[in-house]
mmCIF file of C-alpha atoms in Angstrom:
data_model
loop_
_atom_site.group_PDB
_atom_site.id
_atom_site.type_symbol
_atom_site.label_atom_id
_atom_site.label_comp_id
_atom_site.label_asym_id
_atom_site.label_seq_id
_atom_site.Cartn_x
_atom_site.Cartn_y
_atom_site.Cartn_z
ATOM 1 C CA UNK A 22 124.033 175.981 -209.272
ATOM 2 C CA UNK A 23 120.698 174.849 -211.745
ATOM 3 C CA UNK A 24 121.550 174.153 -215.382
ATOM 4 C CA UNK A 25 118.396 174.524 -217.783
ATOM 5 C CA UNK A 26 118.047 172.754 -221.036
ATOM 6 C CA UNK A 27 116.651 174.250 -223.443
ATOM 7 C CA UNK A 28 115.061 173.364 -226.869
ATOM 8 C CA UNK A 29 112.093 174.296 -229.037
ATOM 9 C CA UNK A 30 111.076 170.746 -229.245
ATOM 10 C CA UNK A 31 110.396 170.326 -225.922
ATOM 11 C CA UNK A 32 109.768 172.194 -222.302
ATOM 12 C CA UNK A 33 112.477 173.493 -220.625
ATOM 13 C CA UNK A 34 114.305 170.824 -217.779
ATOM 14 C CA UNK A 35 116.338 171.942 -214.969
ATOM 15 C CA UNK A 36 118.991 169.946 -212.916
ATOM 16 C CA UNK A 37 121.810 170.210 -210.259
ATOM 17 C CA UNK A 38 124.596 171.897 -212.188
ATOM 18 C CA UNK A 39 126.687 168.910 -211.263
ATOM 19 C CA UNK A 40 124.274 166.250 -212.457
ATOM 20 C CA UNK A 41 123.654 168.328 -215.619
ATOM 21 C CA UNK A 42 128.023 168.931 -215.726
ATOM 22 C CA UNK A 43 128.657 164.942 -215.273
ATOM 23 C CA UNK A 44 125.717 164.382 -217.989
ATOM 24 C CA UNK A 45 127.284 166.320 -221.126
ATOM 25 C CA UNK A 46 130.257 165.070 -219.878
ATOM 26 C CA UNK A 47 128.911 161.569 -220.863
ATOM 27 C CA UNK A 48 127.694 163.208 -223.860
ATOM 28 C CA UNK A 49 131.221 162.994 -225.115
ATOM 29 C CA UNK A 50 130.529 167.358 -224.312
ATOM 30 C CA UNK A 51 133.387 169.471 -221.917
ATOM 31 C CA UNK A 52 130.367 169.813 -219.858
ATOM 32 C CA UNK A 53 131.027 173.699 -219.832
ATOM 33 C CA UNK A 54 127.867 176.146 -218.885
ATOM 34 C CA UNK A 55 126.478 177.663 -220.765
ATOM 35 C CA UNK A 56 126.567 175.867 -224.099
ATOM 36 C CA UNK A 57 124.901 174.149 -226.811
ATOM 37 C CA UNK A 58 124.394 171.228 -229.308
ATOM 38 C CA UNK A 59 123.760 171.886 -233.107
ATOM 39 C CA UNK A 60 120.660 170.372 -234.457
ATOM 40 C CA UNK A 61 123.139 168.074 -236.141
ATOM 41 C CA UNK A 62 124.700 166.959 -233.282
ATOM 42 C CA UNK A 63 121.841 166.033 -231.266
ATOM 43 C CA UNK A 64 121.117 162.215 -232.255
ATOM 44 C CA UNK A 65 125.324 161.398 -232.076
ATOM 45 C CA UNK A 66 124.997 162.917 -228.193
ATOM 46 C CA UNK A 67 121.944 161.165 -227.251
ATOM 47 C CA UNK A 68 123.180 157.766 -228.370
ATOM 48 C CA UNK A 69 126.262 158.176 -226.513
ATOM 49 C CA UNK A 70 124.055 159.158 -223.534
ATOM 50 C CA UNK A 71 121.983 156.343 -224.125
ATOM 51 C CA UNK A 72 124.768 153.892 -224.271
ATOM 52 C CA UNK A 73 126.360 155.063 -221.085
ATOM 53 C CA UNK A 74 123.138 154.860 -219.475
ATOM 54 C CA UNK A 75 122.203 151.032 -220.997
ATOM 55 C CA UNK A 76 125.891 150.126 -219.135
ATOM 56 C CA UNK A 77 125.329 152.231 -215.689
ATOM 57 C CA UNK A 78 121.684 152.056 -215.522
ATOM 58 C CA UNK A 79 122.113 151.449 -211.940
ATOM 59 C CA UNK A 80 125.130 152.770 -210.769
ATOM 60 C CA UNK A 81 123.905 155.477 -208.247
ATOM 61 C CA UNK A 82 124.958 159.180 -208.878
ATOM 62 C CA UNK A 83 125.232 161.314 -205.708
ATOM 63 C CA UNK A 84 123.765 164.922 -205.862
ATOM 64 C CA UNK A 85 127.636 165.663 -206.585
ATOM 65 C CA UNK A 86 127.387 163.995 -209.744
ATOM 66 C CA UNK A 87 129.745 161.435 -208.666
ATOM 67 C CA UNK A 88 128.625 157.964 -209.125
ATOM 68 C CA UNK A 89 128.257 156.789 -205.591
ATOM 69 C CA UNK A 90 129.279 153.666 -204.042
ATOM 70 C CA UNK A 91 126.630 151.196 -203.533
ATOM 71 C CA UNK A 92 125.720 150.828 -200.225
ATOM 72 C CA UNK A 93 122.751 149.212 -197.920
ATOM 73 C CA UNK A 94 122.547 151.838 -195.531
ATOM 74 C CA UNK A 95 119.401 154.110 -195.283
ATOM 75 C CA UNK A 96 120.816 157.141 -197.582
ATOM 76 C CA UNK A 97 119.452 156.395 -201.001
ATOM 77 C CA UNK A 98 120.661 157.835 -204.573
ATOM 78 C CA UNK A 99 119.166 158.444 -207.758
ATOM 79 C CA UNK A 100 120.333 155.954 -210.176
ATOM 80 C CA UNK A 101 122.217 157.693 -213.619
ATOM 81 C CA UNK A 102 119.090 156.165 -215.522
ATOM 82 C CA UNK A 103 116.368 157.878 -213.803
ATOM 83 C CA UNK A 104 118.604 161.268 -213.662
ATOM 84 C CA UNK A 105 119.086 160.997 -217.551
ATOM 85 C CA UNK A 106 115.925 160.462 -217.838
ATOM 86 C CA UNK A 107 114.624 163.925 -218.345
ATOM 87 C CA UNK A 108 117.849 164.727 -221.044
ATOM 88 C CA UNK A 109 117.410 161.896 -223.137
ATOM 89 C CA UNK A 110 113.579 162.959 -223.643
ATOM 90 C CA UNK A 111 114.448 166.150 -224.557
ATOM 91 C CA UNK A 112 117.121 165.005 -226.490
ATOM 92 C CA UNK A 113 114.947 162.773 -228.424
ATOM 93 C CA UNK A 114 112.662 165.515 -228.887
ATOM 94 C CA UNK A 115 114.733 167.671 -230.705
ATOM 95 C CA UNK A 116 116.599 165.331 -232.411
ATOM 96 C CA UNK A 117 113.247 164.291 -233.833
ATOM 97 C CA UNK A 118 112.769 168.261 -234.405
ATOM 98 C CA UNK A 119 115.815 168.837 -236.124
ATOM 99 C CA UNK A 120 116.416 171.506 -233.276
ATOM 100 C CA UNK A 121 119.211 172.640 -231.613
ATOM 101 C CA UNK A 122 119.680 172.375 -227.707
ATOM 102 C CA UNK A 123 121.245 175.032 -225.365
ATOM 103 C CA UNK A 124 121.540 174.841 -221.473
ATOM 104 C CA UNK A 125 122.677 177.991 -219.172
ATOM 105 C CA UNK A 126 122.373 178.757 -215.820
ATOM 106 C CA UNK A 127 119.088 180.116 -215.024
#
């Protein structure tokens, strides 16, 4: 499954569905697909994303959206930071905006 963001502040992003799932649920959001974010609500869910991110920069997230244990071995994961990275842009986008956020399945 792909999960699009979507906002008028900013270009459409898609993700894994279970990257996208594991980052609304950091959000403080169910995580549910499809679903949205009021204008309003945009800078308290970023921050929270932010902060999560600030504390796990490095903790690796599996293509599961688990966080993965670290290991030394020659499979390598995508930190949470760099995943996040393309939601908190487009968070910060449309929280500048004033504009709301959806995501669905494409």
């Amino acid at each position: 499954m792909l999960v699009t963001f979507e906002t008028q502040a900013h270009a459409n992003i898609t993700m894994f569905g279970e990257v996208a799932v594991t980052l609304l649920k950091l959000m403080g959001l169910s995580g549910t697909v499809p679903g949205a974010l009021l204008a309003a609500d945009v800078p308290a869910a970023l921050e929270r994303l932010r902060q999560v991110v600030a504390e796990q920069a490095d903790l690796p997230l599996d293509p599961a959206g688990e966080p993965a244990a670290k290991d030394h071995g020659e499979e390598r994961h995508v930190s949470l930071g760099h995943r996040a990275l393309p939601l908190v842009k487009l968070l910060e986008d449309a929280a500048a905006a004033d504009q709301n956020v959806m995501w669905d399945t494409p």
